[in-house]
Coordinates of C-alpha atoms and ligand atoms in Angstrom, one line a residue:
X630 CA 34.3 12.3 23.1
X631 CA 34.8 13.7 26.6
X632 CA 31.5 13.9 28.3
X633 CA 30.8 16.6 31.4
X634 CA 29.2 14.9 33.7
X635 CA 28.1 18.0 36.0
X636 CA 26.3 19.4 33.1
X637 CA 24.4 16.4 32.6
X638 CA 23.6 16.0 36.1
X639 CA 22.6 19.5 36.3
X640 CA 20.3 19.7 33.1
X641 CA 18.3 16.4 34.9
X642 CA 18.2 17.8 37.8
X643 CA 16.6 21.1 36.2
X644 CA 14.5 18.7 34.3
X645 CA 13.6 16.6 36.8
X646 CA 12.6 19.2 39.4
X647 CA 10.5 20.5 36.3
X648 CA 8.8 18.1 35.2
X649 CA 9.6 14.8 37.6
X650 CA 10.0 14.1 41.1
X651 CA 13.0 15.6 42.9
X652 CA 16.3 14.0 43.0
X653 CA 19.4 14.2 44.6
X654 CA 21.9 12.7 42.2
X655 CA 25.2 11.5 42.7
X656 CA 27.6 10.7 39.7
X657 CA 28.6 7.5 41.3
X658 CA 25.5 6.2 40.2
X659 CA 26.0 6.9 36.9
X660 CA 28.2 3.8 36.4
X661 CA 24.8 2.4 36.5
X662 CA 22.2 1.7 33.8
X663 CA 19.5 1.8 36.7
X664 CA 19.3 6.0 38.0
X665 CA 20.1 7.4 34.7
X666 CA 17.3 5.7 32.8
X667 CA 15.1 5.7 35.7
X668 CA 15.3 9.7 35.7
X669 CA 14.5 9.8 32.1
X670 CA 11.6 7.3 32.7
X671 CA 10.0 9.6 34.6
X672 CA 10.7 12.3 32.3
X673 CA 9.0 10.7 29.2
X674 CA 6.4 9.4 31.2
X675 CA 5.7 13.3 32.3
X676 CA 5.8 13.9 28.5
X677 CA 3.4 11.3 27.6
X678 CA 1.1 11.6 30.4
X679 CA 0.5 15.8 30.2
X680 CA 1.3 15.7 26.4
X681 CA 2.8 19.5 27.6
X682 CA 5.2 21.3 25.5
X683 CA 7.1 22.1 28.0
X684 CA 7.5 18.2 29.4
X685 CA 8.2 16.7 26.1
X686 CA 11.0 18.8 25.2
X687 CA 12.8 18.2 28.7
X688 CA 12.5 14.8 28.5
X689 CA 14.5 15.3 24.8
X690 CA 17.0 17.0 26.6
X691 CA 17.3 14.3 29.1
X692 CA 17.5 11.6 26.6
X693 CA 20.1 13.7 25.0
X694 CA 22.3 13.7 28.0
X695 CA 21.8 10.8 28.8
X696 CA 22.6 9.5 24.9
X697 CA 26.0 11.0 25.6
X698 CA 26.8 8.4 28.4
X699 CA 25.5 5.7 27.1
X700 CA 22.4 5.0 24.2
X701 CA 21.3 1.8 25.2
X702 CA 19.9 3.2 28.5
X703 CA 18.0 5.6 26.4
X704 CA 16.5 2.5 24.1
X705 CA 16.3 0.4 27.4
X706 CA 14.1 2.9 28.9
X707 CA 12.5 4.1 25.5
X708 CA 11.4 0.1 25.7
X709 CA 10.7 -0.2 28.7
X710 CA 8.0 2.9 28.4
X711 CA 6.5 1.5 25.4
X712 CA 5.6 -1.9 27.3
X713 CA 4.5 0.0 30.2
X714 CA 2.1 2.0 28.9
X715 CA 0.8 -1.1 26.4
X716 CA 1.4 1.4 23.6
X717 CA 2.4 -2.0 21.3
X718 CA 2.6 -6.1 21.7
X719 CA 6.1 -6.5 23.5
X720 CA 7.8 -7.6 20.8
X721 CA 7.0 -5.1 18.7
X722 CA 8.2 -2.3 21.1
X723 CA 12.0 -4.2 21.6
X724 CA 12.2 -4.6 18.1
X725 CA 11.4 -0.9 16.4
X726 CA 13.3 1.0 19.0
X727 CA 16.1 -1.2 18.6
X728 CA 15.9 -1.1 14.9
X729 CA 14.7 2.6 14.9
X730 CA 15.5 3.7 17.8
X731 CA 19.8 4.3 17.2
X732 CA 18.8 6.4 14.1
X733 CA 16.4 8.8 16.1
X734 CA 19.2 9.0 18.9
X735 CA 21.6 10.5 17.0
X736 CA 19.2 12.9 15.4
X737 CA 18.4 14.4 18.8
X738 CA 22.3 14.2 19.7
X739 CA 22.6 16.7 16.6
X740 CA 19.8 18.8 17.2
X741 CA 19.5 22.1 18.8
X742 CA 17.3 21.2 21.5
X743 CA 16.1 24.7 23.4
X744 CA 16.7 26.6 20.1
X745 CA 13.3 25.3 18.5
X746 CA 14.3 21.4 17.2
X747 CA 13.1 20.2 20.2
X748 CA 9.5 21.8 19.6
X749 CA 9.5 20.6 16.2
X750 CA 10.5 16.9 17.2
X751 CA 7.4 17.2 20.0
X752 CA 5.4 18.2 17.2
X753 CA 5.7 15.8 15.5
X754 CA 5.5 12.8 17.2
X755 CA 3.3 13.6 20.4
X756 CA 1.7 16.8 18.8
X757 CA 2.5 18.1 22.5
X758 CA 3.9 21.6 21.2
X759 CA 2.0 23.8 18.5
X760 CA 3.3 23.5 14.8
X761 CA 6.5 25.7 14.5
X762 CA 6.6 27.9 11.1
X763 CA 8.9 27.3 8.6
X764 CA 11.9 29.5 8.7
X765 CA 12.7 30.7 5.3
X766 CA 16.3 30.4 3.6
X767 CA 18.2 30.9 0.3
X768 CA 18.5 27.5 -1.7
X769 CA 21.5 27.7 -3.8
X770 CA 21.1 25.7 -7.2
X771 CA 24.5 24.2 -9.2
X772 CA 23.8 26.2 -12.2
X773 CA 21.1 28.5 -12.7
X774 CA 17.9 28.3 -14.6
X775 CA 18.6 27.6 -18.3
X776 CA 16.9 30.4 -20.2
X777 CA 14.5 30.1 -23.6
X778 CA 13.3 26.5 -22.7
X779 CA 11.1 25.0 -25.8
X780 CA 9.5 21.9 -24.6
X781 CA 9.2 19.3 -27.2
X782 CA 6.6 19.0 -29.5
X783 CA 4.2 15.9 -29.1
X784 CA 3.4 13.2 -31.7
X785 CA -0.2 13.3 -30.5
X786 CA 0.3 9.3 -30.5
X787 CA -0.8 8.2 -26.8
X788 CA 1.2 5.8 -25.0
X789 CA 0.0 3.2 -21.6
X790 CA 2.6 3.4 -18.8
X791 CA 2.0 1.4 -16.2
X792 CA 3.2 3.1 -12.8
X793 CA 4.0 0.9 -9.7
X794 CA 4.0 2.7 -6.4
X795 CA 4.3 1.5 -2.5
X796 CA 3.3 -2.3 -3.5
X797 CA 4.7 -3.3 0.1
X798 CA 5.1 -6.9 -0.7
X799 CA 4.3 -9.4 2.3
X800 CA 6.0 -12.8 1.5
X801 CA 5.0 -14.0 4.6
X802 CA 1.3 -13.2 4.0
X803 CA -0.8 -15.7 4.8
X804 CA -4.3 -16.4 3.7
X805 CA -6.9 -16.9 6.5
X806 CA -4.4 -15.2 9.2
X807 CA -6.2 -12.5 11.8
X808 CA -6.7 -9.3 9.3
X809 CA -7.9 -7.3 12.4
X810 CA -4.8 -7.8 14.9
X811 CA -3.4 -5.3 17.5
X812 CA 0.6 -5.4 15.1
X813 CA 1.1 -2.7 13.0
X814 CA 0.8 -5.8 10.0
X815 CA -2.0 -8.3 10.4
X816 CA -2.1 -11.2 7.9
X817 CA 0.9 -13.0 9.1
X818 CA 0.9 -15.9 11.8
X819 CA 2.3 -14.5 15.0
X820 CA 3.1 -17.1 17.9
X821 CA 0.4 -15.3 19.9
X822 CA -2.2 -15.1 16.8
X823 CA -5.9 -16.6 17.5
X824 CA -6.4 -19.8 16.2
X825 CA -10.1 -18.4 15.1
X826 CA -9.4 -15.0 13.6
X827 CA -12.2 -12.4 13.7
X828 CA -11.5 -11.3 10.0
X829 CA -9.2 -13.8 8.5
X830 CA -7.4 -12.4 5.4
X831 CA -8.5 -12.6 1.9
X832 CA -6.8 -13.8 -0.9
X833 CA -5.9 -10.3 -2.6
X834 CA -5.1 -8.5 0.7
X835 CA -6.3 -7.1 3.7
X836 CA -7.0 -3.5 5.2
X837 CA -4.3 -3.4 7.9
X838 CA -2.2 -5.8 5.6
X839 CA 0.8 -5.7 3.1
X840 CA 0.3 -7.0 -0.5
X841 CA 0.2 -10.9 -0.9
X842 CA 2.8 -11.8 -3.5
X843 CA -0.2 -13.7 -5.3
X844 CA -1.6 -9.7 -5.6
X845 CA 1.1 -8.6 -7.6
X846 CA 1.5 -11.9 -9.9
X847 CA -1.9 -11.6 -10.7
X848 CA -2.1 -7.6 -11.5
X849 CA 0.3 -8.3 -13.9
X850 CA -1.4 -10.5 -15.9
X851 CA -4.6 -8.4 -15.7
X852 CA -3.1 -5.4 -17.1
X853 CA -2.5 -6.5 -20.5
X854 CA -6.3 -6.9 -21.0
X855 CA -6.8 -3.2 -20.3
X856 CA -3.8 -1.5 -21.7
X857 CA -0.2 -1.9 -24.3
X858 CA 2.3 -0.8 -22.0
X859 CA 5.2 0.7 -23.4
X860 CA 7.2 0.7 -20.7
X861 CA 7.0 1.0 -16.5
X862 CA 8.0 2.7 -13.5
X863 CA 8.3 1.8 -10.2
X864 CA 8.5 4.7 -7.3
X865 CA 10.1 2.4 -4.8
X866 CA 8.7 1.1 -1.4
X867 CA 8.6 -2.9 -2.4
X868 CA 9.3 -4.1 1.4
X869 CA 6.9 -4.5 3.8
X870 CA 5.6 -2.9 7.1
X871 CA 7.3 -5.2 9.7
X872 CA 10.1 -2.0 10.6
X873 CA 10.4 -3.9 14.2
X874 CA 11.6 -6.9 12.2
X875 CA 13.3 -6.2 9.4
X876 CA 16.9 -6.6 8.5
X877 CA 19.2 -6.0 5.3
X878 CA 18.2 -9.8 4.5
X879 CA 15.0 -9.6 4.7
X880 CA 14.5 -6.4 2.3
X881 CA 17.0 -7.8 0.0
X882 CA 14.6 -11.2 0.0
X883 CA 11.0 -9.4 -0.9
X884 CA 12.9 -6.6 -3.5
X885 CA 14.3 -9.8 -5.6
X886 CA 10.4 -11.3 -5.1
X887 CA 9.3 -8.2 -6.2
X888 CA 11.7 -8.2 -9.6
X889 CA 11.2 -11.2 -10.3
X890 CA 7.6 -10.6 -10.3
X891 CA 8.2 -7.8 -12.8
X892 CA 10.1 -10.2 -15.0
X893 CA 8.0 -12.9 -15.8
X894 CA 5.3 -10.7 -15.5
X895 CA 6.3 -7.7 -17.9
X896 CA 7.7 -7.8 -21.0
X897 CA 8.6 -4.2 -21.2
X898 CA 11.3 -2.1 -19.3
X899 CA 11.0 -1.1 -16.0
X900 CA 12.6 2.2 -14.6
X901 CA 12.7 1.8 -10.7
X902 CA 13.7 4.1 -8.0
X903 CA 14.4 3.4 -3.7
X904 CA 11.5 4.5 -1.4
X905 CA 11.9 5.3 2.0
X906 CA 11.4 1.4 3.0
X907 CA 13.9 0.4 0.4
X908 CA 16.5 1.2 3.3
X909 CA 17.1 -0.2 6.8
X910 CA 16.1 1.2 9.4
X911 CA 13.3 2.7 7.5
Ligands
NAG1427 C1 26.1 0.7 27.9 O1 25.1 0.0 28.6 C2 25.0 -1.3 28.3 C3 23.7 -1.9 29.0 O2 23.6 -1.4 30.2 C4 26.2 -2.1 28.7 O3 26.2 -3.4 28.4 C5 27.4 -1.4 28.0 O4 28.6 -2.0 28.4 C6 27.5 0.1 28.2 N1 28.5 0.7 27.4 C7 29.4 1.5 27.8 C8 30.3 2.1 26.8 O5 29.4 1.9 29.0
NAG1428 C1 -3.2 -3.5 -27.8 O1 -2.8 -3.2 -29.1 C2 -3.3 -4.2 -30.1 C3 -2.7 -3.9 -31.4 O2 -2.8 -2.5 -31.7 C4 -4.8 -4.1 -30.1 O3 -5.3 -5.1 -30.9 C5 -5.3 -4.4 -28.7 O4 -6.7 -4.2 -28.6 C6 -4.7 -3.4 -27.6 N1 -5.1 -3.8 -26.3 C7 -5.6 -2.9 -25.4 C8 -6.0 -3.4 -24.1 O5 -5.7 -1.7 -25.7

């Protein structure tokens, strides 16, 4: 992909003079990590600060440009915002924009910035511009609506499903870890986690917690004493919440935890279908 240079200087400097503190750029320093990402620092950090419309959407456009030379300055400085302003543990903010952060990238590198995407996207995730209405559109089906439809008559015999949803299994739970920590999943031993935690984590789960394995195990042997299943479904989302560590391995691990669960378990079928967390990055 050839990239213009000039027009990415220019829409900074627009930006910049905006929203940031004049600059006098020079495409020579472009070769560098250092100006590009400091200019879009300042950008987001506009954005963030004023939570303005107008800020958060030129700081998109910036982080689009700069996307187009190179994306690791945009997750470098992404990063490097997130540990500024404290808004998550270290660790937490090198991991989810790493893990998230390529996915979101090329999202903005397809949208239409100025032409409403880029208030949508501020919308959304700094609620910096007002909602944007929904802009209406034909839906083409494959084949149209069969006509006449007679739904099927019933038996009037009544039959237990059991329906598993979002069970966000945690196999690295661990009893008696911090329940109230500042992660976006307590109940797991961090290297930084108190050795005396203010609410250490019950048995059957926690409030800012996944689900114990020992949770799910022992729902299933609890269900049979209030209902005959005929059969089950599962609407997906079986990993947990750790999205700033998780990795193919590490879904695959919990989703055969999970199954094998349902095995022993269940002695009915199980119809299954993928969540959102079923995939990586989420
Ligand atoms: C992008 O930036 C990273 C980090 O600064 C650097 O290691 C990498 O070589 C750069 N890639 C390109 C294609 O310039
Ligand atoms: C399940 O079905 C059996 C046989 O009909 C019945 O004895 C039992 O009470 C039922 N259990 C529940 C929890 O409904």
């Amino acid at each position: 992909m050839r990239i213009r240079v000039p027009t990415v200087i220019l829409s900074l400097v627009v930006a910049s003079a905006v929203y940031a503190a004049p600059v006098t750029p020079n495409p020579s320093h472009l070769e560098k990590r250092g100006w590009a990402a400091d200019q879009l620092e300042k950008l987001f950090t506009k954005a963030i600060s004023t939570l303005e419309c107008g800020a958060c959407v030129a700081a998109l456009v910036g982080a689009k440009d700069i996307a187009y030379l190179n994306k690791n300055w945009v997750l470098s400085a992404v990063t490097g915002l997130c540990k500024q302003f404290k808004i998550m543990p270290e660790d937490v903010c090198t991991g989810l924009v790493y893990s998230q952060g390529p996915v979101l990238i090329n999202a903005v590198m397809q949208a239409n910035l100025l032409s409403g995407d880029g208030k949508i996207i501020c919308h959304q995730i700094l609620g910096a511009c007002p909602a944007q209405g929904v802009t209406s559109g034909a839906l083409s089906f494959p084949k149209p609506k069969p006509v006449n439809i007679q739904p099927p008559t019933h038996s009037g015999n009544l039959i237990d499903v059991l329906h598993l949803s979002d069970w966000h299994v945690d196999n690295e739970y661990v009893v008696g870890a911090e329940g109230d920590c500042n992660r976006p999943l307590c109940c797991r031993k961090y290297a930084d986690s108190p050795l005396n935690p203010k609410r250490p984590a019950s048995t059957w789960g926690d409030y800012k917690c996944d689900s114990p394995i020992k949770l799910g195990v022992d729902l299933l042997k609890f269900v049979p004493k209030v209902a005959n299943i005929s059969f089950s479904i599962l609407t997906g989302d079986v990993p947990p919440h750790d999205i700033w560590l998780q990795t193919k391995e590490s879904v695959v691990i919990v989703e055969e935890i999970a199954y094998n669960t349902m095995q022993e378990g269940l002695a009915t079928k199980v119809y299954p279908t993928v969540g959102n967390h079923e995939t990586g990055p989420v």
